[in-house]
């Protein structure tokens, strides 16, 4: 459990480094092409990794069987990206950060309850405490 | 005529929706990773997202598509793309969507504070304010609780 928690924490750290690289890329190529680079290079890299992995055949078989809606993840990601480009420049950073987090947590809790069915009250208390800490920190740094 | 307050509410709604979609993306990728390998998930997500983005750039933005002319190390964005999708898909199936989001944001705050404090990646130096310590302690307490659950 602890290892997984550390992994998720490092995932957040890597997100920031990735955002900084994407930001630089956007400075050179513009917002849209700068982001497209990420998708194109990642697709090629994932394809190469898949071709040289033992999962190629089982993935090909599985990808026909899974329900089509599970493929919507990429589409959701792009829509979220476009929406944030439209809205973020026109809002205060504090507000937009909190709203983005609220949306993520709201949907996250709903998914946990309905789909993953792994919701517990201790977990809920932990989430509340972390969220309150994040909110507080944003307030301190914004002032 | 739309007034300024209405516009702000609309933008707020769009940002909230973006958050919901980001979370939905993580959960769907996690569900997909129960049948398909993490590399497979990463390929599907980036290929479908990339095609959609190309369409958007062509139809709405009407910009010429160029991917060349950057210093080589900026292309590592794609490496991070694969890494992030794989790790988040794995964490979501093991920890759930809400906990993964929480921990990830805590990680983002932590590393941002380190980067700002030392001025890494050529960002302007912003020394760590002791006023943030109680906030970080609160986050840490929450993470301990999550570890118990």
PDB file of C-alpha atoms in Angstrom:
ATOM      1  CA  UNK A   1       0.000   0.000   0.000  1.00  0.00           C
ATOM      2  CA  UNK A   2       2.747   2.441   1.008  1.00  0.00           C
ATOM      3  CA  UNK A   3       4.640   1.751  -2.235  1.00  0.00           C
ATOM      4  CA  UNK A   4       1.516   2.504  -4.265  1.00  0.00           C
ATOM      5  CA  UNK A   5       0.988   5.743  -2.336  1.00  0.00           C
ATOM      6  CA  UNK A   6       4.582   6.766  -3.050  1.00  0.00           C
ATOM      7  CA  UNK A   7       4.089   5.855  -6.724  1.00  0.00           C
ATOM      8  CA  UNK A   8       0.964   8.051  -6.977  1.00  0.00           C
ATOM      9  CA  UNK A   9       2.864  10.876  -5.225  1.00  0.00           C
ATOM     10  CA  UNK A  10       5.752  10.575  -7.722  1.00  0.00           C
ATOM     11  CA  UNK A  11       3.206  10.520 -10.515  1.00  0.00           C
ATOM     12  CA  UNK A  12       2.215  14.028  -9.366  1.00  0.00           C
ATOM     13  CA  UNK A  13       5.873  15.104  -9.300  1.00  0.00           C
ATOM     14  CA  UNK A  14       6.406  13.785 -12.847  1.00  0.00           C
ATOM     15  CA  UNK A  15       3.260  15.651 -13.949  1.00  0.00           C
ATOM     16  CA  UNK A  16       4.880  18.955 -13.002  1.00  0.00           C
ATOM     17  CA  UNK A  17       8.113  18.198 -14.890  1.00  0.00           C
ATOM     18  CA  UNK A  18       6.033  17.123 -17.881  1.00  0.00           C
ATOM     19  CA  UNK A  19       3.984  20.338 -17.714  1.00  0.00           C
ATOM     20  CA  UNK A  20       7.188  22.402 -17.686  1.00  0.00           C
ATOM     21  CA  UNK A  21       8.493  20.598 -20.783  1.00  0.00           C
ATOM     22  CA  UNK A  22       5.128  21.039 -22.516  1.00  0.00           C
ATOM     23  CA  UNK A  23       5.190  24.721 -21.591  1.00  0.00           C
ATOM     24  CA  UNK A  24       8.620  25.140 -23.244  1.00  0.00           C
ATOM     25  CA  UNK A  25       7.435  23.187 -26.295  1.00  0.00           C
ATOM     26  CA  UNK A  26       4.406  25.489 -26.555  1.00  0.00           C
ATOM     27  CA  UNK A  27       6.739  28.525 -26.484  1.00  0.00           C
ATOM     28  CA  UNK A  28       8.579  27.196 -29.553  1.00  0.00           C
ATOM     29  CA  UNK A  29       5.777  25.618 -31.591  1.00  0.00           C
ATOM     30  CA  UNK A  30       2.686  27.372 -30.230  1.00  0.00           C
ATOM     31  CA  UNK A  31       0.025  26.016 -27.868  1.00  0.00           C
ATOM     32  CA  UNK A  32      -1.502  23.506 -30.277  1.00  0.00           C
ATOM     33  CA  UNK A  33       1.504  22.097 -32.106  1.00  0.00           C
ATOM     34  CA  UNK A  34       3.453  22.076 -28.845  1.00  0.00           C
ATOM     35  CA  UNK A  35       0.847  19.801 -27.336  1.00  0.00           C
ATOM     36  CA  UNK A  36       0.497  17.671 -30.466  1.00  0.00           C
ATOM     37  CA  UNK A  37       4.223  16.801 -30.233  1.00  0.00           C
ATOM     38  CA  UNK A  38       3.497  15.115 -26.905  1.00  0.00           C
ATOM     39  CA  UNK A  39       0.760  12.944 -28.467  1.00  0.00           C
ATOM     40  CA  UNK A  40       2.758  12.002 -31.572  1.00  0.00           C
ATOM     41  CA  UNK A  41       6.011  11.098 -29.780  1.00  0.00           C
ATOM     42  CA  UNK A  42       4.089   9.221 -27.069  1.00  0.00           C
ATOM     43  CA  UNK A  43       2.128   7.216 -29.681  1.00  0.00           C
ATOM     44  CA  UNK A  44       5.324   6.190 -31.489  1.00  0.00           C
ATOM     45  CA  UNK A  45       7.083   5.323 -28.231  1.00  0.00           C
ATOM     46  CA  UNK A  46       4.130   3.290 -26.920  1.00  0.00           C
ATOM     47  CA  UNK A  47       3.896   1.450 -30.252  1.00  0.00           C
ATOM     48  CA  UNK A  48       7.602   0.534 -30.149  1.00  0.00           C
ATOM     49  CA  UNK A  49       7.323  -0.626 -26.521  1.00  0.00           C
ATOM     50  CA  UNK A  50       4.256  -2.700 -27.371  1.00  0.00           C
ATOM     51  CA  UNK A  51       5.904  -4.293 -30.439  1.00  0.00           C
ATOM     52  CA  UNK A  52       8.844  -5.442 -28.329  1.00  0.00           C
ATOM     53  CA  UNK A  53       6.748  -6.566 -25.373  1.00  0.00           C
ATOM     54  CA  UNK A  54       5.230 -10.021 -24.792  1.00  0.00           C
ATOM     55  CA  UNK A  55       1.754  -8.424 -24.672  1.00  0.00           C
ATOM     56  CA  UNK A  56       1.343  -7.632 -28.376  1.00  0.00           C
ATOM     57  CA  UNK A  57      -0.688 -10.707 -29.270  1.00  0.00           C
ATOM     58  CA  UNK A  58      -2.829 -10.765 -26.120  1.00  0.00           C
ATOM     59  CA  UNK A  59      -3.502  -7.011 -26.505  1.00  0.00           C
ATOM     60  CA  UNK A  60      -4.640  -7.480 -30.104  1.00  0.00           C
ATOM     61  CA  UNK A  61      -7.070 -10.167 -28.974  1.00  0.00           C
ATOM     62  CA  UNK A  62      -8.269  -8.156 -25.980  1.00  0.00           C
ATOM     63  CA  UNK A  63      -8.768  -4.871 -27.849  1.00  0.00           C
ATOM     64  CA  UNK A  64     -11.546  -6.380 -29.988  1.00  0.00           C
ATOM     65  CA  UNK A  65     -13.385  -7.719 -26.951  1.00  0.00           C
ATOM     66  CA  UNK A  66     -13.422  -4.697 -24.622  1.00  0.00           C
ATOM     67  CA  UNK A  67     -16.474  -2.409 -24.764  1.00  0.00           C
ATOM     68  CA  UNK A  68     -15.867   0.497 -27.162  1.00  0.00           C
ATOM     69  CA  UNK A  69     -16.595   3.200 -24.563  1.00  0.00           C
ATOM     70  CA  UNK A  70     -13.423   2.286 -22.658  1.00  0.00           C
ATOM     71  CA  UNK A  71     -11.492   3.861 -25.540  1.00  0.00           C
ATOM     72  CA  UNK A  72     -12.966   7.274 -24.696  1.00  0.00           C
ATOM     73  CA  UNK A  73     -10.105   8.179 -22.328  1.00  0.00           C
ATOM     74  CA  UNK A  74      -7.993   9.871 -25.012  1.00  0.00           C
ATOM     75  CA  UNK A  75     -10.988  11.873 -26.241  1.00  0.00           C
ATOM     76  CA  UNK A  76     -11.808  13.046 -22.704  1.00  0.00           C
ATOM     77  CA  UNK A  77      -8.193  14.121 -22.261  1.00  0.00           C
ATOM     78  CA  UNK A  78      -8.189  16.270 -25.419  1.00  0.00           C
ATOM     79  CA  UNK A  79     -11.541  17.892 -24.591  1.00  0.00           C
ATOM     80  CA  UNK A  80     -10.263  18.674 -21.076  1.00  0.00           C
ATOM     81  CA  UNK A  81      -7.124  20.201 -22.621  1.00  0.00           C
ATOM     82  CA  UNK A  82      -9.084  22.391 -25.060  1.00  0.00           C
ATOM     83  CA  UNK A  83     -11.501  23.532 -22.325  1.00  0.00           C
ATOM     84  CA  UNK A  84      -8.646  24.485 -20.026  1.00  0.00           C
ATOM     85  CA  UNK A  85      -6.905  26.464 -22.812  1.00  0.00           C
ATOM     86  CA  UNK A  86     -10.156  28.397 -23.399  1.00  0.00           C
ATOM     87  CA  UNK A  87     -10.926  29.076 -19.738  1.00  0.00           C
ATOM     88  CA  UNK A  88      -7.674  29.226 -17.765  1.00  0.00           C
ATOM     89  CA  UNK A  89      -6.361  32.487 -19.241  1.00  0.00           C
ATOM     90  CA  UNK A  90      -9.582  34.213 -18.313  1.00  0.00           C
ATOM     91  CA  UNK A  91      -9.674  33.183 -14.658  1.00  0.00           C
ATOM     92  CA  UNK A  92      -7.697  33.747 -11.492  1.00  0.00           C
ATOM     93  CA  UNK A  93      -5.152  30.950 -10.917  1.00  0.00           C
ATOM     94  CA  UNK A  94      -6.432  30.234  -7.406  1.00  0.00           C
ATOM     95  CA  UNK A  95     -10.033  29.832  -8.552  1.00  0.00           C
ATOM     96  CA  UNK A  96      -9.209  27.690 -11.549  1.00  0.00           C
ATOM     97  CA  UNK A  97      -6.877  25.388  -9.590  1.00  0.00           C
ATOM     98  CA  UNK A  98      -9.522  24.766  -6.932  1.00  0.00           C
ATOM     99  CA  UNK A  99     -12.275  24.224  -9.521  1.00  0.00           C
ATOM    100  CA  UNK A 100     -10.126  21.799 -11.502  1.00  0.00           C
ATOM    101  CA  UNK A 101      -9.361  19.841  -8.338  1.00  0.00           C
ATOM    102  CA  UNK A 102     -13.025  19.908  -7.272  1.00  0.00           C
ATOM    103  CA  UNK A 103     -14.072  18.464 -10.634  1.00  0.00           C
ATOM    104  CA  UNK A 104     -11.403  15.767 -10.466  1.00  0.00           C
ATOM    105  CA  UNK A 105     -12.296  14.729  -6.921  1.00  0.00           C
ATOM    106  CA  UNK A 106     -16.040  14.845  -7.489  1.00  0.00           C
ATOM    107  CA  UNK A 107     -15.796  12.576 -10.508  1.00  0.00           C
ATOM    108  CA  UNK A 108     -13.107  10.471  -8.789  1.00  0.00           C
ATOM    109  CA  UNK A 109     -15.326   9.761  -5.782  1.00  0.00           C
ATOM    110  CA  UNK A 110     -18.275   8.971  -8.065  1.00  0.00           C
ATOM    111  CA  UNK A 111     -16.156   6.520 -10.076  1.00  0.00           C
ATOM    112  CA  UNK A 112     -14.865   4.919  -6.872  1.00  0.00           C
ATOM    113  CA  UNK A 113     -18.395   4.436  -5.525  1.00  0.00           C
ATOM    114  CA  UNK A 114     -20.063   3.299  -8.737  1.00  0.00           C
ATOM    115  CA  UNK A 115     -17.385   1.568 -10.822  1.00  0.00           C
ATOM    116  CA  UNK A 116     -14.458   0.494  -8.642  1.00  0.00           C
ATOM    117  CA  UNK A 117     -16.615  -0.005  -5.510  1.00  0.00           C
ATOM    118  CA  UNK A 118     -13.682   0.564  -3.194  1.00  0.00           C
ATOM    119  CA  UNK A 119     -14.929   3.522  -1.177  1.00  0.00           C
ATOM    120  CA  UNK A 120     -14.453   3.532   2.625  1.00  0.00           C
ATOM    121  CA  UNK A 121     -15.021   6.216   5.281  1.00  0.00           C
ATOM    122  CA  UNK A 122     -11.363   6.262   6.406  1.00  0.00           C
ATOM    123  CA  UNK A 123     -10.436   6.871   2.801  1.00  0.00           C
ATOM    124  CA  UNK A 124     -13.032   9.644   2.650  1.00  0.00           C
ATOM    125  CA  UNK A 125     -11.531  11.279   5.758  1.00  0.00           C
ATOM    126  CA  UNK A 126      -8.031  11.029   4.244  1.00  0.00           C
ATOM    127  CA  UNK A 127      -9.203  12.601   0.988  1.00  0.00           C
ATOM    128  CA  UNK A 128     -10.916  15.416   2.918  1.00  0.00           C
ATOM    129  CA  UNK A 129      -7.795  16.115   4.964  1.00  0.00           C
ATOM    130  CA  UNK A 130      -5.487  16.167   1.918  1.00  0.00           C
ATOM    131  CA  UNK A 131      -7.936  18.365  -0.007  1.00  0.00           C
ATOM    132  CA  UNK A 132      -8.273  20.794   2.906  1.00  0.00           C
ATOM    133  CA  UNK A 133      -4.467  20.971   3.142  1.00  0.00           C
ATOM    134  CA  UNK A 134      -4.153  21.658  -0.592  1.00  0.00           C
ATOM    135  CA  UNK A 135      -6.885  24.319  -0.402  1.00  0.00           C
ATOM    136  CA  UNK A 136      -5.188  25.970   2.586  1.00  0.00           C
ATOM    137  CA  UNK A 137      -1.797  25.921   0.884  1.00  0.00           C
ATOM    138  CA  UNK A 138      -3.259  27.494  -2.277  1.00  0.00           C
ATOM    139  CA  UNK A 139      -4.782  30.209  -0.115  1.00  0.00           C
ATOM    140  CA  UNK A 140      -1.466  30.880   1.637  1.00  0.00           C
ATOM    141  CA  UNK A 141       0.525  31.022  -1.612  1.00  0.00           C
ATOM    142  CA  UNK A 142      -2.091  33.148  -3.400  1.00  0.00           C
ATOM    143  CA  UNK A 143      -2.020  35.875  -0.744  1.00  0.00           C
TER     144      UNK A 143
ATOM    145  CA  UNK B   1     -25.606  40.834 -24.517  1.00  0.00           C
ATOM    146  CA  UNK B   2     -23.720  38.560 -22.112  1.00  0.00           C
ATOM    147  CA  UNK B   3     -22.412  40.335 -19.022  1.00  0.00           C
ATOM    148  CA  UNK B   4     -19.046  39.716 -17.381  1.00  0.00           C
ATOM    149  CA  UNK B   5     -20.432  37.807 -14.385  1.00  0.00           C
ATOM    150  CA  UNK B   6     -22.206  35.309 -16.631  1.00  0.00           C
ATOM    151  CA  UNK B   7     -18.997  34.763 -18.590  1.00  0.00           C
ATOM    152  CA  UNK B   8     -17.078  34.060 -15.368  1.00  0.00           C
ATOM    153  CA  UNK B   9     -19.702  31.478 -14.353  1.00  0.00           C
ATOM    154  CA  UNK B  10     -19.417  29.866 -17.780  1.00  0.00           C
ATOM    155  CA  UNK B  11     -15.610  29.695 -17.569  1.00  0.00           C
ATOM    156  CA  UNK B  12     -15.853  28.293 -14.028  1.00  0.00           C
ATOM    157  CA  UNK B  13     -18.173  25.611 -15.315  1.00  0.00           C
ATOM    158  CA  UNK B  14     -15.772  24.790 -18.177  1.00  0.00           C
ATOM    159  CA  UNK B  15     -12.851  24.366 -15.747  1.00  0.00           C
ATOM    160  CA  UNK B  16     -14.960  22.154 -13.473  1.00  0.00           C
ATOM    161  CA  UNK B  17     -15.919  20.087 -16.517  1.00  0.00           C
ATOM    162  CA  UNK B  18     -12.244  19.829 -17.512  1.00  0.00           C
ATOM    163  CA  UNK B  19     -11.491  18.406 -14.061  1.00  0.00           C
ATOM    164  CA  UNK B  20     -14.338  15.890 -14.338  1.00  0.00           C
ATOM    165  CA  UNK B  21     -13.096  14.814 -17.778  1.00  0.00           C
ATOM    166  CA  UNK B  22      -9.501  14.423 -16.552  1.00  0.00           C
ATOM    167  CA  UNK B  23     -10.720  12.162 -13.789  1.00  0.00           C
ATOM    168  CA  UNK B  24     -12.945  10.235 -16.199  1.00  0.00           C
ATOM    169  CA  UNK B  25      -9.947   9.774 -18.499  1.00  0.00           C
ATOM    170  CA  UNK B  26      -7.897   8.285 -15.661  1.00  0.00           C
ATOM    171  CA  UNK B  27     -10.712   5.933 -14.657  1.00  0.00           C
ATOM    172  CA  UNK B  28     -11.455   4.778 -18.204  1.00  0.00           C
ATOM    173  CA  UNK B  29      -7.745   4.169 -18.836  1.00  0.00           C
ATOM    174  CA  UNK B  30      -7.600   2.224 -15.584  1.00  0.00           C
ATOM    175  CA  UNK B  31     -10.559   0.077 -16.625  1.00  0.00           C
ATOM    176  CA  UNK B  32      -9.004  -0.492 -20.047  1.00  0.00           C
ATOM    177  CA  UNK B  33      -5.742  -1.575 -18.393  1.00  0.00           C
ATOM    178  CA  UNK B  34      -7.591  -4.472 -16.787  1.00  0.00           C
ATOM    179  CA  UNK B  35      -7.810  -6.098 -20.250  1.00  0.00           C
ATOM    180  CA  UNK B  36      -5.030  -4.404 -22.244  1.00  0.00           C
ATOM    181  CA  UNK B  37      -1.364  -3.949 -21.212  1.00  0.00           C
ATOM    182  CA  UNK B  38      -0.172  -0.520 -20.004  1.00  0.00           C
ATOM    183  CA  UNK B  39       1.737   0.067 -23.279  1.00  0.00           C
ATOM    184  CA  UNK B  40      -1.428  -0.788 -25.174  1.00  0.00           C
ATOM    185  CA  UNK B  41      -3.462   1.673 -23.097  1.00  0.00           C
ATOM    186  CA  UNK B  42      -0.862   4.358 -23.685  1.00  0.00           C
ATOM    187  CA  UNK B  43      -0.899   3.747 -27.442  1.00  0.00           C
ATOM    188  CA  UNK B  44      -4.707   3.869 -27.675  1.00  0.00           C
ATOM    189  CA  UNK B  45      -4.986   7.017 -25.538  1.00  0.00           C
ATOM    190  CA  UNK B  46      -2.273   8.988 -27.332  1.00  0.00           C
ATOM    191  CA  UNK B  47      -3.167   7.856 -30.854  1.00  0.00           C
ATOM    192  CA  UNK B  48      -6.888   8.646 -30.435  1.00  0.00           C
ATOM    193  CA  UNK B  49      -6.146  11.911 -28.601  1.00  0.00           C
ATOM    194  CA  UNK B  50      -3.552  12.902 -31.208  1.00  0.00           C
ATOM    195  CA  UNK B  51      -5.904  12.287 -34.143  1.00  0.00           C
ATOM    196  CA  UNK B  52      -8.634  14.300 -32.459  1.00  0.00           C
ATOM    197  CA  UNK B  53      -6.221  17.142 -31.734  1.00  0.00           C
ATOM    198  CA  UNK B  54      -5.049  17.176 -35.383  1.00  0.00           C
ATOM    199  CA  UNK B  55      -8.702  17.413 -36.446  1.00  0.00           C
ATOM    200  CA  UNK B  56      -9.281  20.283 -33.988  1.00  0.00           C
ATOM    201  CA  UNK B  57      -6.176  22.138 -35.213  1.00  0.00           C
ATOM    202  CA  UNK B  58      -7.302  21.736 -38.841  1.00  0.00           C
ATOM    203  CA  UNK B  59     -10.966  22.620 -38.424  1.00  0.00           C
ATOM    204  CA  UNK B  60     -11.127  25.105 -35.524  1.00  0.00           C
ATOM    205  CA  UNK B  61      -7.679  26.624 -34.985  1.00  0.00           C
ATOM    206  CA  UNK B  62      -6.699  26.493 -38.697  1.00  0.00           C
ATOM    207  CA  UNK B  63      -3.011  26.437 -37.948  1.00  0.00           C
ATOM    208  CA  UNK B  64      -0.282  24.736 -39.975  1.00  0.00           C
ATOM    209  CA  UNK B  65       0.927  21.553 -38.314  1.00  0.00           C
ATOM    210  CA  UNK B  66       4.660  21.492 -37.620  1.00  0.00           C
ATOM    211  CA  UNK B  67       6.460  19.348 -35.102  1.00  0.00           C
ATOM    212  CA  UNK B  68      10.043  20.223 -36.025  1.00  0.00           C
ATOM    213  CA  UNK B  69      12.438  22.888 -34.828  1.00  0.00           C
ATOM    214  CA  UNK B  70      12.600  22.256 -31.085  1.00  0.00           C
ATOM    215  CA  UNK B  71      15.720  21.421 -29.076  1.00  0.00           C
ATOM    216  CA  UNK B  72      15.903  17.607 -28.936  1.00  0.00           C
ATOM    217  CA  UNK B  73      15.263  17.305 -25.195  1.00  0.00           C
ATOM    218  CA  UNK B  74      11.824  18.925 -25.459  1.00  0.00           C
ATOM    219  CA  UNK B  75      10.675  15.866 -27.414  1.00  0.00           C
ATOM    220  CA  UNK B  76      10.927  13.978 -24.101  1.00  0.00           C
ATOM    221  CA  UNK B  77       7.383  15.306 -23.528  1.00  0.00           C
ATOM    222  CA  UNK B  78       6.259  12.123 -25.279  1.00  0.00           C
ATOM    223  CA  UNK B  79       8.274   9.953 -22.909  1.00  0.00           C
ATOM    224  CA  UNK B  80       6.489  11.622 -19.987  1.00  0.00           C
ATOM    225  CA  UNK B  81       3.168  11.110 -21.767  1.00  0.00           C
ATOM    226  CA  UNK B  82       3.679   7.331 -21.861  1.00  0.00           C
ATOM    227  CA  UNK B  83       5.011   7.250 -18.306  1.00  0.00           C
ATOM    228  CA  UNK B  84       2.145   9.327 -16.875  1.00  0.00           C
ATOM    229  CA  UNK B  85      -0.656   7.404 -18.587  1.00  0.00           C
ATOM    230  CA  UNK B  86       0.847   4.047 -17.579  1.00  0.00           C
ATOM    231  CA  UNK B  87       1.437   4.985 -13.943  1.00  0.00           C
ATOM    232  CA  UNK B  88      -1.950   6.681 -13.504  1.00  0.00           C
ATOM    233  CA  UNK B  89      -3.816   3.735 -15.061  1.00  0.00           C
ATOM    234  CA  UNK B  90      -2.023   1.358 -12.721  1.00  0.00           C
ATOM    235  CA  UNK B  91      -2.599   3.517  -9.621  1.00  0.00           C
ATOM    236  CA  UNK B  92      -6.294   4.050 -10.389  1.00  0.00           C
ATOM    237  CA  UNK B  93      -6.982   0.325 -10.510  1.00  0.00           C
ATOM    238  CA  UNK B  94      -5.054  -0.237  -7.266  1.00  0.00           C
ATOM    239  CA  UNK B  95      -5.938   2.868  -5.213  1.00  0.00           C
ATOM    240  CA  UNK B  96      -9.101   4.230  -6.820  1.00  0.00           C
ATOM    241  CA  UNK B  97      -9.590   7.492  -8.734  1.00  0.00           C
ATOM    242  CA  UNK B  98     -10.087   9.904  -5.812  1.00  0.00           C
ATOM    243  CA  UNK B  99      -7.023   8.770  -3.833  1.00  0.00           C
ATOM    244  CA  UNK B 100      -4.821   8.817  -6.946  1.00  0.00           C
ATOM    245  CA  UNK B 101      -5.956  12.368  -7.709  1.00  0.00           C
ATOM    246  CA  UNK B 102      -5.353  13.490  -4.119  1.00  0.00           C
ATOM    247  CA  UNK B 103      -1.862  12.004  -3.909  1.00  0.00           C
ATOM    248  CA  UNK B 104      -0.935  13.299  -7.327  1.00  0.00           C
ATOM    249  CA  UNK B 105      -1.910  16.871  -6.421  1.00  0.00           C
ATOM    250  CA  UNK B 106       0.033  16.558  -3.150  1.00  0.00           C
ATOM    251  CA  UNK B 107       3.057  15.437  -5.202  1.00  0.00           C
ATOM    252  CA  UNK B 108       2.581  18.375  -7.554  1.00  0.00           C
ATOM    253  CA  UNK B 109       2.556  20.855  -4.661  1.00  0.00           C
ATOM    254  CA  UNK B 110       5.652  19.290  -3.132  1.00  0.00           C
ATOM    255  CA  UNK B 111       7.774  19.234  -6.286  1.00  0.00           C
ATOM    256  CA  UNK B 112       6.584  22.733  -7.296  1.00  0.00           C
ATOM    257  CA  UNK B 113       7.720  24.032  -3.898  1.00  0.00           C
ATOM    258  CA  UNK B 114      11.153  22.377  -4.396  1.00  0.00           C
ATOM    259  CA  UNK B 115      11.490  23.718  -7.962  1.00  0.00           C
ATOM    260  CA  UNK B 116      10.489  27.239  -6.857  1.00  0.00           C
ATOM    261  CA  UNK B 117      12.751  27.219  -3.795  1.00  0.00           C
ATOM    262  CA  UNK B 118      15.903  26.267  -5.716  1.00  0.00           C
ATOM    263  CA  UNK B 119      14.926  27.954  -8.972  1.00  0.00           C
ATOM    264  CA  UNK B 120      15.327  24.690 -10.915  1.00  0.00           C
ATOM    265  CA  UNK B 121      14.625  24.577 -14.692  1.00  0.00           C
ATOM    266  CA  UNK B 122      15.439  28.322 -14.829  1.00  0.00           C
ATOM    267  CA  UNK B 123      12.235  29.381 -13.048  1.00  0.00           C
ATOM    268  CA  UNK B 124      12.493  32.503 -10.855  1.00  0.00           C
ATOM    269  CA  UNK B 125      13.535  31.592  -7.284  1.00  0.00           C
ATOM    270  CA  UNK B 126      10.708  31.750  -4.736  1.00  0.00           C
ATOM    271  CA  UNK B 127      11.953  30.756  -1.265  1.00  0.00           C
ATOM    272  CA  UNK B 128       9.754  28.299   0.644  1.00  0.00           C
ATOM    273  CA  UNK B 129       7.499  30.186   3.056  1.00  0.00           C
ATOM    274  CA  UNK B 130       7.282  28.714   6.590  1.00  0.00           C
ATOM    275  CA  UNK B 131       3.571  29.630   6.477  1.00  0.00           C
ATOM    276  CA  UNK B 132       3.091  26.637   4.182  1.00  0.00           C
ATOM    277  CA  UNK B 133       4.443  24.113   6.721  1.00  0.00           C
ATOM    278  CA  UNK B 134       1.108  23.540   8.556  1.00  0.00           C
ATOM    279  CA  UNK B 135      -0.626  23.014   5.199  1.00  0.00           C
ATOM    280  CA  UNK B 136       1.939  20.398   4.199  1.00  0.00           C
ATOM    281  CA  UNK B 137       1.597  18.699   7.609  1.00  0.00           C
ATOM    282  CA  UNK B 138      -2.170  18.522   7.110  1.00  0.00           C
ATOM    283  CA  UNK B 139      -1.684  16.942   3.679  1.00  0.00           C
ATOM    284  CA  UNK B 140       0.812  14.485   5.159  1.00  0.00           C
ATOM    285  CA  UNK B 141      -1.680  13.531   7.918  1.00  0.00           C
ATOM    286  CA  UNK B 142      -4.291  12.867   5.235  1.00  0.00           C
ATOM    287  CA  UNK B 143      -1.839  10.651   3.331  1.00  0.00           C
ATOM    288  CA  UNK B 144      -1.181   8.677   6.544  1.00  0.00           C
ATOM    289  CA  UNK B 145      -4.937   8.142   6.906  1.00  0.00           C
ATOM    290  CA  UNK B 146      -5.123   6.949   3.295  1.00  0.00           C
ATOM    291  CA  UNK B 147      -2.350   4.485   4.071  1.00  0.00           C
ATOM    292  CA  UNK B 148      -4.491   3.048   6.869  1.00  0.00           C
ATOM    293  CA  UNK B 149      -7.570   2.496   4.711  1.00  0.00           C
TER     294      UNK B 149
END
